[in-house]
C-alpha positions in Angstrom: -47.4 3.6 30.5 -45.4 3.9 27.1 -42.2 5.2 27.1 -41.4 8.1 24.3 -41.5 7.5 20.7 -38.1 6.1 19.4 -36.4 8.0 16.5 -37.4 7.6 13.1 -34.7 6.4 11.1 -36.4 4.3 8.1 -37.5 6.8 5.2 -36.3 9.7 6.6 -33.4 11.1 3.9 -32.4 13.9 6.4 -31.5 11.4 9.1 -29.8 9.4 6.3 -27.8 12.5 5.3 -27.0 13.3 8.8 -25.5 9.8 9.4 -23.3 9.9 5.9 -22.1 13.3 6.8 -20.6 11.7 9.9 -19.6 8.6 8.6 -18.3 9.0 5.3 -17.9 5.6 3.7 -15.3 6.9 1.2 -13.1 7.2 4.6 -11.2 4.0 5.3 -11.5 1.7 8.9 -7.9 3.1 9.7 -8.7 7.0 9.3 -12.0 6.2 11.5 -9.6 4.8 14.0 -7.1 7.2 14.0 -10.0 9.9 14.4 -11.1 7.9 17.3 -7.8 8.5 18.9 -7.6 12.1 18.0 -10.9 13.0 19.7 -10.0 11.0 23.1 -9.2 13.0 25.8 -5.2 13.1 26.6 -4.2 12.9 22.8 -5.1 16.4 22.0 -1.4 17.1 21.4 -0.3 13.8 19.9 1.3 14.0 16.6 -1.0 12.3 13.6 1.8 9.9 12.8 1.9 8.8 16.7 -1.7 7.9 16.7 -1.7 6.3 13.1 0.8 3.9 14.4 -1.3 3.2 17.7 -4.6 2.7 15.9 -2.4 0.0 13.4 -1.2 -1.5 16.2 -4.6 -1.9 18.3 -6.2 -2.9 14.9 -3.9 -5.5 14.5 -4.1 -6.7 18.2 -7.7 -7.0 18.3 -7.9 -8.7 14.7 -5.5 -11.4 15.9 -7.3 -11.9 19.3 -8.2 -15.8 19.3 -12.1 -16.2 18.5 -12.2 -19.4 20.3 -11.6 -17.8 23.6 -14.4 -18.1 25.7 -16.6 -15.1 27.5 -17.6 -16.2 30.6 -19.9 -13.1 31.0 -23.6 -13.3 31.7 -25.5 -11.8 28.6 -28.4 -9.6 29.3 -30.9 -8.2 26.8 -32.2 -4.5 27.7 -34.5 -2.5 25.4 -33.5 1.3 26.8 -30.2 1.8 24.7 -31.7 4.5 22.5 -32.2 6.8 25.2 -28.7 6.3 26.2 -27.3 6.0 22.6 -26.2 2.6 23.7 -26.0 -0.5 21.6 -24.1 -2.8 23.9 -21.8 -2.7 26.9 -19.7 -4.6 29.0 -19.9 -4.3 32.7 -16.7 -5.8 34.8 -18.7 -6.5 38.2 -20.2 -8.9 37.8 -19.0 -9.7 34.4 -21.8 -8.6 32.4 -22.7 -7.9 28.4 -25.6 -5.7 28.3 -27.0 -5.9 24.5 -29.5 -3.1 23.8 -32.0 -4.4 21.6 -33.9 -1.3 20.6 -30.5 0.1 19.3 -29.6 -2.8 17.4 -33.0 -2.7 15.7 -32.3 0.8 14.8 -28.9 0.0 13.4 -30.4 -2.9 11.0 -32.7 -0.3 9.9 -30.1 2.4 9.3 -27.8 -0.4 7.2 -31.0 -0.7 4.8 -31.6 2.9 4.4 -27.9 3.4 3.8 -27.6 0.8 1.4 -24.4 -0.6 3.3 -26.2 -4.4 3.7 -23.4 -5.9 1.7 -20.7 -4.8 4.5 -23.2 -5.8 7.3 -25.5 -8.9 6.8 -29.0 -9.1 8.5 -28.1 -10.0 12.0 -24.8 -8.9 12.0 -25.1 -5.8 14.4 -26.2 -8.1 17.4 -23.6 -10.7 16.5 -20.5 -7.6 16.3 -22.1 -6.0 19.4 -21.7 -9.3 21.5 -18.2 -9.7 19.6 -17.3 -6.3 20.7 -18.1 -6.7 24.5 -16.6 -10.1 24.3 -13.3 -8.5 23.4 -13.6 -5.9 26.2 -14.0 -9.0 28.6 -11.0 -10.7 27.2 -9.0 -7.0 27.6 -10.1 -6.7 31.0 -7.8 -10.0 31.8 -4.3 -9.0 32.9 -2.3 -10.9 30.5 -4.2 -9.8 27.3 -4.2 -6.1 28.5 -0.4 -6.2 29.0 0.4 -7.8 25.4 -1.9 -4.8 24.2 0.4 -2.4 26.0 3.4 -4.2 24.5 2.1 -4.2 21.2 1.4 -0.4 21.0 4.9 0.1 22.4 4.1 3.6 24.3 6.4 4.5 26.8 5.1 6.3 30.0 8.4 6.3 32.1 11.9 5.3 31.3 14.7 5.0 34.0 17.9 4.2 32.1 17.4 0.7 30.4 14.0 0.3 32.4 10.8 1.5 31.2 7.0 1.5 32.2 4.3 0.8 29.2 1.7 3.3 29.3 -2.2 3.0 28.8 -3.1 4.6 25.4 -7.0 5.7 25.6 -9.2 4.5 22.9 -6.8 1.5 22.1 -8.9 -1.1 23.5 -12.1 0.2 21.7 -10.2 -0.1 18.2 -8.7 -3.4 18.9 -12.7 -4.7 20.4 -14.1 -3.1 17.0 -11.4 -5.2 15.1 -12.2 -8.3 16.7 -15.8 -8.2 16.1 -15.3 -7.2 12.4 -12.6 -10.4 12.0 -15.0 -12.5 14.0 -18.1 -11.6 12.2 -16.4 -11.4 8.6 -17.9 -7.9 8.4 -16.9 -5.8 5.1 -16.2 -2.5 7.1 -15.2 -2.1 10.6 -18.3 -1.7 13.3 -16.6 2.0 13.7 -18.0 3.1 10.6 -21.7 1.7 11.9 -21.2 3.3 15.0 -20.4 6.6 14.0 -23.5 6.6 11.2 -25.6 5.4 13.9 -24.8 7.9 16.6 -25.3 10.7 13.9 -28.8 9.5 13.2 -29.9 9.4 16.5 -28.4 12.8 17.3 -30.2 14.4 14.2 -33.4 12.6 15.3 -33.4 14.2 18.7 -32.2 17.6 17.7 -34.2 18.2 14.5 -37.5 20.0 15.3 -40.7 18.2 14.3 -38.9 14.7 15.0 -40.3 12.8 17.9 -38.2 10.9 20.3 
């Protein structure tokens, strides 16, 4: 039995418009990273300057991660990402990277629809998704996670000259995007494409007359 029809992207100017509205290519990658932090729970009261500092630190950390570090996770391809709005996912136990081929194909279509091919070459969506989840696998290691905390410099608790470094929600995601951008040699951060893709798929679901 066949499942629901997938959201249509190619040739649909309304979906393309929704994508561009949500992910304005005139917005630089750092601003997208700051926006990601600003919309992450626990950061509602944070000052913009603090969020920008964390975004810069997380981006620099991810871009500097050794691209030669092996990912020991098992790689599994699935075809049910559109229903869940998932491009890829890392699962720690057992260590697995899931790549959602249907969403990857839609992302490739959207790149052409928006004229972003110079930033995201053919085949780069899968490569970037794998690199992104590889970064999450690396960040699951205690030493790497601690190094990111040190780079961010967020103090959760201070007792005299002793301090406890705190977790910054969303920072690992920014670092993973920066790693993928650097390893795959992309012209723009995958953050931009992710925002556009999410908007286009959501518009396909919410707009009357468009099937899923």
